[in-house]
Amino acid sequence: MALRIDGKKISTEIKDELKVKVEAYKEQGIDICLAVIQVGNDPASSVYVGNKKKACEYIGIRSLAYELEESVTQEELLSLIKTLNEREDVNGILVQLPLPKHIDEDVVIRAIDPKKDVDGFHPYSVGALSIGEEGFVSCTPAGIIQLCKRSGIEIAGKECVVIGRSNIVGKPISMLLLRENGTVTVCHSRTKDLKEVTKRADILVVAIGKPKFITKEYVKDGAVVIDVGIHRNENNKLCGDVDFDDVEPVASAITPVPGGVGPMTIAMLMNNCVEAVKLQK
Ligand code: GUN
């Protein structure tokens, strides 16, 4: 039986540690504040934004919510970001993605002051990560590293295979695994013989975006399998990119969906908000 990596438990541990740090900052007169901007009312985004607000409340971070109309112009959004960049009481700025089609996400991400880029999406943050400098690391990949470390999974020297090359998950998790001295291979839609590559993995990170795509035929005996996907099946049940029931018997450790990687993203966002204070000093 594989170890089920409990992201809910580990994320609560991290949030409880952060609570203590936030309290210590409060005693120094520093009240950490995150501004969250949502454009339109996409239901999934509303759930994510609501969970971010709840996490802020839990650890004692002040959150400012900006709910903008779907029709807001790019200029209006950029103007709000400029104001928040200049406000000394705001430590972190998060613009919930995706944005409506008439708004250029890249321009919006670049408008956020890199010192307040708690999502770690700004090219400055991405560049800092790639050359091993201090900066914000995007939350889901940072969460995966914490899941491994806090479950006693060694990364150094391991064959790590990442499926997916997105800017938000695939690329940054590859950089982080490399930083932890893993031997990293990145697979994508043009990879020839995916199974042959994934079968080599000691640690397999799956961010392919296809429900239950990874079955035991893709997994080496004893591998650690990290599932970044989240989908709703025909019965409205959540599932990941990995066929959990099929893969669990061959894995040594595996993240469930829900309750694996998902809760870690918000815990690491909270961590970035606390780190923001140091970066801004
Ligand atoms: N949309 C889906 N995931 C994320 C995330 O981590 N950050 C932001 N800003 N938007 C998202």
Tab-separated table of C-alpha atoms and ligand atoms in Angstrom:
chain	number	residue	atom	x	y	z
A	1	MET	CA	0.000	0.000	0.000
A	2	ALA	CA	1.322	3.380	-0.984
A	3	LEU	CA	1.693	6.224	1.475
A	4	ARG	CA	-1.185	8.625	0.835
A	5	ILE	CA	0.397	12.052	1.046
A	6	ASP	CA	-2.042	14.102	3.091
A	7	GLY	CA	-2.003	17.607	1.630
A	8	LYS	CA	-4.776	18.771	3.915
A	9	LYS	CA	-2.824	17.847	7.043
A	10	ILE	CA	0.489	19.224	5.759
A	11	SER	CA	-1.114	22.474	4.580
A	12	THR	CA	-2.697	22.944	8.020
A	13	GLU	CA	0.709	22.361	9.638
A	14	ILE	CA	2.204	25.077	7.420
A	15	LYS	CA	-0.652	27.496	8.090
A	16	ASP	CA	-0.302	26.924	11.841
A	17	GLU	CA	3.434	27.702	11.619
A	18	LEU	CA	2.624	30.842	9.648
A	19	LYS	CA	0.046	31.909	12.247
A	20	VAL	CA	2.855	32.121	14.802
A	21	LYS	CA	5.008	34.226	12.428
A	22	VAL	CA	2.088	36.528	11.623
A	23	GLU	CA	1.461	37.006	15.339
A	24	ALA	CA	5.137	37.880	15.881
A	25	TYR	CA	4.937	40.484	13.090
A	26	LYS	CA	1.789	41.922	14.707
A	27	GLU	CA	3.722	42.368	17.939
A	28	GLN	CA	6.224	44.453	15.957
A	29	GLY	CA	3.333	46.540	14.614
A	30	ILE	CA	3.347	44.880	11.177
A	31	ASP	CA	-0.086	43.846	9.908
A	32	ILE	CA	0.370	41.736	6.757
A	33	CYS	CA	-2.098	42.518	3.981
A	34	LEU	CA	-2.981	40.695	0.736
A	35	ALA	CA	-5.016	42.343	-2.030
A	36	VAL	CA	-7.011	39.901	-4.146
A	37	ILE	CA	-8.497	41.069	-7.437
A	38	GLN	CA	-11.180	39.082	-9.242
A	39	VAL	CA	-12.566	40.184	-12.585
A	40	GLY	CA	-16.042	38.870	-13.420
A	41	ASN	CA	-17.709	36.046	-11.542
A	42	ASP	CA	-16.466	32.764	-12.939
A	43	PRO	CA	-17.755	30.244	-10.351
A	44	ALA	CA	-14.469	28.319	-10.057
A	45	SER	CA	-12.527	31.559	-9.552
A	46	SER	CA	-15.030	32.665	-6.906
A	47	VAL	CA	-14.419	29.411	-4.991
A	48	TYR	CA	-10.612	29.847	-5.191
A	49	VAL	CA	-10.800	33.498	-4.145
A	50	GLY	CA	-13.147	32.610	-1.266
A	51	ASN	CA	-10.703	29.950	-0.063
A	52	LYS	CA	-7.827	32.435	-0.219
A	53	LYS	CA	-9.793	34.896	1.923
A	54	LYS	CA	-10.601	32.139	4.437
A	55	ALA	CA	-6.939	31.159	4.670
A	56	CYS	CA	-6.006	34.805	5.311
A	57	GLU	CA	-8.541	34.967	8.139
A	58	TYR	CA	-7.224	31.685	9.588
A	59	ILE	CA	-3.623	32.858	9.829
A	60	GLY	CA	-4.355	36.500	10.688
A	61	ILE	CA	-3.526	38.211	7.397
A	62	ARG	CA	-5.722	41.142	6.378
A	63	SER	CA	-7.266	40.629	2.943
A	64	LEU	CA	-8.624	43.297	0.631
A	65	ALA	CA	-11.106	41.999	-1.938
A	66	TYR	CA	-11.583	43.785	-5.264
A	67	GLU	CA	-14.455	42.333	-7.269
A	68	LEU	CA	-14.409	44.027	-10.658
A	69	GLU	CA	-17.062	43.813	-13.367
A	70	GLU	CA	-16.349	41.508	-16.308
A	71	SER	CA	-16.479	44.646	-18.495
A	72	VAL	CA	-13.691	46.473	-16.640
A	73	THR	CA	-11.080	47.856	-19.044
A	74	GLN	CA	-7.442	46.819	-18.979
A	75	GLU	CA	-6.522	50.421	-18.154
A	76	GLU	CA	-8.829	50.436	-15.125
A	77	LEU	CA	-7.341	47.188	-13.880
A	78	LEU	CA	-3.783	48.455	-14.423
A	79	SER	CA	-4.665	51.647	-12.581
A	80	LEU	CA	-5.880	49.647	-9.559
A	81	ILE	CA	-2.658	47.582	-9.593
A	82	LYS	CA	-0.598	50.788	-9.716
A	83	THR	CA	-2.430	52.121	-6.656
A	84	LEU	CA	-1.883	48.843	-4.782
A	85	ASN	CA	1.807	48.777	-5.803
A	86	GLU	CA	2.202	52.200	-4.210
A	87	ARG	CA	0.301	51.433	-1.001
A	88	GLU	CA	2.754	50.699	1.784
A	89	ASP	CA	0.159	48.791	3.793
A	90	VAL	CA	-0.312	46.217	0.981
A	91	ASN	CA	2.287	43.423	0.984
A	92	GLY	CA	0.901	41.115	-1.691
A	93	ILE	CA	-1.168	41.527	-4.855
A	94	LEU	CA	-2.934	38.631	-6.532
A	95	VAL	CA	-4.979	38.870	-9.718
A	96	GLN	CA	-7.097	35.743	-10.066
A	97	LEU	CA	-6.689	34.088	-13.479
A	98	PRO	CA	-8.085	33.558	-16.034
A	99	LEU	CA	-8.967	37.117	-17.033
A	100	PRO	CA	-11.620	38.016	-19.637
A	101	LYS	CA	-10.393	37.834	-23.249
A	102	HIS	CA	-10.194	41.618	-23.747
A	103	ILE	CA	-7.498	41.829	-21.041
A	104	ASP	CA	-3.908	40.786	-21.739
A	105	GLU	CA	-2.834	38.591	-18.807
A	106	ASP	CA	0.875	39.046	-19.523
A	107	VAL	CA	0.576	42.821	-19.331
A	108	VAL	CA	-1.362	42.561	-16.068
A	109	ILE	CA	1.138	40.159	-14.478
A	110	ARG	CA	4.040	42.416	-15.506
A	111	ALA	CA	2.281	45.420	-13.919
A	112	ILE	CA	2.488	43.908	-10.424
A	113	ASP	CA	5.492	45.097	-8.418
A	114	PRO	CA	7.790	42.014	-8.252
A	115	LYS	CA	8.181	42.687	-4.514
A	116	LYS	CA	4.413	42.090	-4.136
A	117	ASP	CA	4.123	39.247	-6.671
A	118	VAL	CA	2.935	36.593	-4.207
A	119	ASP	CA	1.750	34.359	-7.076
A	120	GLY	CA	5.332	34.247	-8.397
A	121	PHE	CA	4.127	34.739	-11.986
A	122	HIS	CA	6.078	37.935	-12.821
A	123	PRO	CA	8.998	37.382	-15.238
A	124	TYR	CA	11.289	38.817	-12.539
A	125	SER	CA	10.200	36.064	-10.092
A	126	VAL	CA	10.502	33.387	-12.774
A	127	GLY	CA	13.988	34.630	-13.696
A	128	ALA	CA	15.088	34.701	-10.051
A	129	LEU	CA	13.938	31.089	-9.647
A	130	SER	CA	15.820	29.968	-12.736
A	131	ILE	CA	19.126	31.416	-11.531
A	132	GLY	CA	18.625	30.372	-7.909
A	133	GLU	CA	18.120	33.869	-6.503
A	134	GLU	CA	15.708	34.844	-3.782
A	135	GLY	CA	12.192	35.678	-4.991
A	136	PHE	CA	8.632	34.466	-4.971
A	137	VAL	CA	8.085	30.900	-6.166
A	138	SER	CA	4.712	30.053	-7.684
A	139	CYS	CA	2.531	28.394	-5.124
A	140	THR	CA	1.595	24.981	-6.542
A	141	PRO	CA	5.202	23.966	-7.359
A	142	ALA	CA	6.418	25.290	-3.996
A	143	GLY	CA	3.662	23.220	-2.370
A	144	ILE	CA	4.798	20.052	-4.141
A	145	ILE	CA	8.324	20.457	-2.763
A	146	GLN	CA	6.893	20.898	0.741
A	147	LEU	CA	4.722	17.785	0.325
A	148	CYS	CA	7.835	15.780	-0.536
A	149	LYS	CA	10.027	17.243	2.205
A	150	ARG	CA	7.420	16.883	4.917
A	151	SER	CA	6.663	13.291	3.874
A	152	GLY	CA	10.326	12.296	4.097
A	153	ILE	CA	10.727	11.931	0.323
A	154	GLU	CA	14.303	12.590	-0.767
A	155	ILE	CA	14.658	14.440	-4.087
A	156	ALA	CA	18.462	14.668	-4.424
A	157	GLY	CA	19.781	12.202	-6.994
A	158	LYS	CA	16.321	10.968	-7.969
A	159	GLU	CA	14.997	10.632	-11.526
A	160	CYS	CA	12.213	13.212	-11.603
A	161	VAL	CA	9.833	13.285	-14.560
A	162	VAL	CA	7.397	16.162	-14.993
A	163	ILE	CA	4.513	15.845	-17.466
A	164	GLY	CA	3.456	19.321	-18.619
A	165	ARG	CA	5.421	22.470	-19.390
A	166	SER	CA	3.077	25.262	-18.304
A	167	ASN	CA	4.462	28.489	-16.877
A	168	ILE	CA	2.444	27.993	-13.688
A	169	VAL	CA	3.344	24.368	-12.878
A	170	GLY	CA	5.506	22.372	-15.313
A	171	LYS	CA	8.366	24.811	-15.789
A	172	PRO	CA	8.658	26.062	-12.192
A	173	ILE	CA	8.389	22.572	-10.638
A	174	SER	CA	11.168	21.444	-12.983
A	175	MET	CA	13.380	24.301	-11.768
A	176	LEU	CA	12.581	23.517	-8.134
A	177	LEU	CA	13.311	19.793	-8.494
A	178	LEU	CA	16.602	20.746	-10.127
A	179	ARG	CA	17.326	23.132	-7.245
A	180	GLU	CA	16.772	20.151	-4.916
A	181	ASN	CA	19.369	18.197	-6.951
A	182	GLY	CA	16.928	15.925	-8.765
A	183	THR	CA	17.687	14.737	-12.314
A	184	VAL	CA	14.818	16.293	-14.203
A	185	THR	CA	13.084	15.390	-17.470
A	186	VAL	CA	10.152	17.435	-18.763
A	187	CYS	CA	7.588	15.738	-21.018
A	188	HIS	CA	4.936	17.466	-23.112
A	189	SER	CA	2.504	16.911	-25.965
A	190	ARG	CA	5.350	16.305	-28.467
A	191	THR	CA	7.215	13.778	-26.314
A	192	LYS	CA	7.750	10.510	-28.161
A	193	ASP	CA	6.894	7.386	-26.193
A	194	LEU	CA	5.695	9.059	-22.999
A	195	LYS	CA	5.402	5.744	-21.147
A	196	GLU	CA	9.025	4.903	-21.792
A	197	VAL	CA	10.067	8.196	-20.150
A	198	THR	CA	7.615	8.158	-17.227
A	199	LYS	CA	8.567	4.556	-16.388
A	200	ARG	CA	12.036	5.846	-15.481
A	201	ALA	CA	10.698	8.202	-12.831
A	202	ASP	CA	11.396	7.815	-9.127
A	203	ILE	CA	9.258	10.935	-8.710
A	204	LEU	CA	6.529	11.537	-11.288
A	205	VAL	CA	4.778	14.920	-11.300
A	206	VAL	CA	1.667	14.900	-13.460
A	207	ALA	CA	0.231	18.191	-14.732
A	208	ILE	CA	-1.168	17.068	-18.059
A	209	GLY	CA	-4.737	18.346	-17.706
A	210	LYS	CA	-6.478	15.108	-18.720
A	211	PRO	CA	-8.645	13.210	-16.215
A	212	LYS	CA	-7.251	9.831	-15.064
A	213	PHE	CA	-4.746	9.806	-17.950
A	214	ILE	CA	-1.928	8.198	-15.998
A	215	THR	CA	-2.490	4.510	-15.342
A	216	LYS	CA	-0.120	1.940	-13.835
A	217	GLU	CA	1.437	1.292	-17.269
A	218	TYR	CA	3.125	4.706	-16.966
A	219	VAL	CA	4.519	4.190	-13.469
A	220	LYS	CA	7.595	2.379	-12.194
A	221	ASP	CA	7.138	0.107	-9.165
A	222	GLY	CA	7.768	2.117	-6.015
A	223	ALA	CA	7.567	5.550	-7.659
A	224	VAL	CA	6.287	8.657	-5.886
A	225	VAL	CA	3.341	10.055	-7.864
A	226	ILE	CA	2.263	13.680	-7.484
A	227	ASP	CA	-1.027	14.566	-9.167
A	228	VAL	CA	-1.567	18.244	-9.980
A	229	GLY	CA	-4.753	17.749	-12.025
A	230	ILE	CA	-8.251	18.512	-10.829
A	231	HIS	CA	-11.364	17.608	-12.784
A	232	ARG	CA	-14.997	16.785	-12.159
A	233	ASN	CA	-16.139	13.468	-13.600
A	234	GLU	CA	-19.553	12.638	-15.017
A	235	ASN	CA	-20.884	12.001	-11.460
A	236	ASN	CA	-19.649	15.426	-10.303
A	237	LYS	CA	-16.872	13.732	-8.295
A	238	LEU	CA	-13.396	15.261	-8.235
A	239	CYS	CA	-10.550	13.344	-9.846
A	240	GLY	CA	-6.996	14.083	-10.923
A	241	ASP	CA	-4.783	13.426	-13.952
A	242	VAL	CA	-3.831	10.106	-12.355
A	243	ASP	CA	-6.111	7.087	-12.162
A	244	PHE	CA	-5.652	6.801	-8.392
A	245	ASP	CA	-7.148	3.331	-7.864
A	246	ASP	CA	-5.083	1.871	-10.687
A	247	VAL	CA	-1.762	3.534	-9.744
A	248	GLU	CA	-1.845	3.392	-5.941
A	249	PRO	CA	-0.943	-0.334	-5.725
A	250	VAL	CA	2.318	0.192	-7.665
A	251	ALA	CA	3.372	3.529	-6.134
A	252	SER	CA	5.316	3.984	-2.888
A	253	ALA	CA	3.581	7.313	-2.228
A	254	ILE	CA	0.799	9.173	-4.007
A	255	THR	CA	-1.212	12.362	-3.623
A	256	PRO	CA	-5.014	11.973	-3.671
A	257	VAL	CA	-7.405	14.351	-5.446
A	258	PRO	CA	-8.914	16.119	-3.598
A	259	GLY	CA	-6.710	16.568	-0.527
A	260	GLY	CA	-3.252	16.314	-2.110
A	261	VAL	CA	-1.611	19.170	-3.990
A	262	GLY	CA	-4.716	21.438	-3.961
A	263	PRO	CA	-4.654	22.601	-0.335
A	264	MET	CA	-0.900	23.228	-0.571
A	265	THR	CA	-1.309	25.990	-3.168
A	266	ILE	CA	-3.121	28.239	-0.714
A	267	ALA	CA	-0.763	27.409	2.163
A	268	MET	CA	2.181	28.457	-0.029
A	269	LEU	CA	0.365	31.637	-1.064
A	270	MET	CA	0.085	32.456	2.634
A	271	ASN	CA	3.782	31.652	3.017
A	272	ASN	CA	4.602	34.063	0.180
A	273	CYS	CA	2.571	36.805	1.875
A	274	VAL	CA	4.622	36.363	5.051
A	275	GLU	CA	7.884	36.248	3.023
A	276	ALA	CA	6.786	39.440	1.240
A	277	VAL	CA	7.373	41.423	4.414
A	278	LYS	CA	11.052	40.381	4.418
A	279	LEU	CA	11.506	41.156	0.723
A	280	GLN	CA	9.956	44.593	1.193
A	281	LYS	CA	12.150	45.542	4.144
B	1	GUN	N1	-6.102	30.556	-11.288
B	1	GUN	C1	-5.904	29.232	-11.058
B	1	GUN	N2	-4.871	29.061	-10.210
B	1	GUN	C2	-4.396	30.290	-9.915
B	1	GUN	C3	-3.348	30.758	-9.084
B	1	GUN	O1	-2.607	30.014	-8.454
B	1	GUN	N3	-3.209	32.114	-9.027
B	1	GUN	C4	-3.991	32.953	-9.735
B	1	GUN	N4	-3.747	34.273	-9.624
B	1	GUN	N5	-4.979	32.558	-10.508
B	1	GUN	C5	-5.177	31.226	-10.591
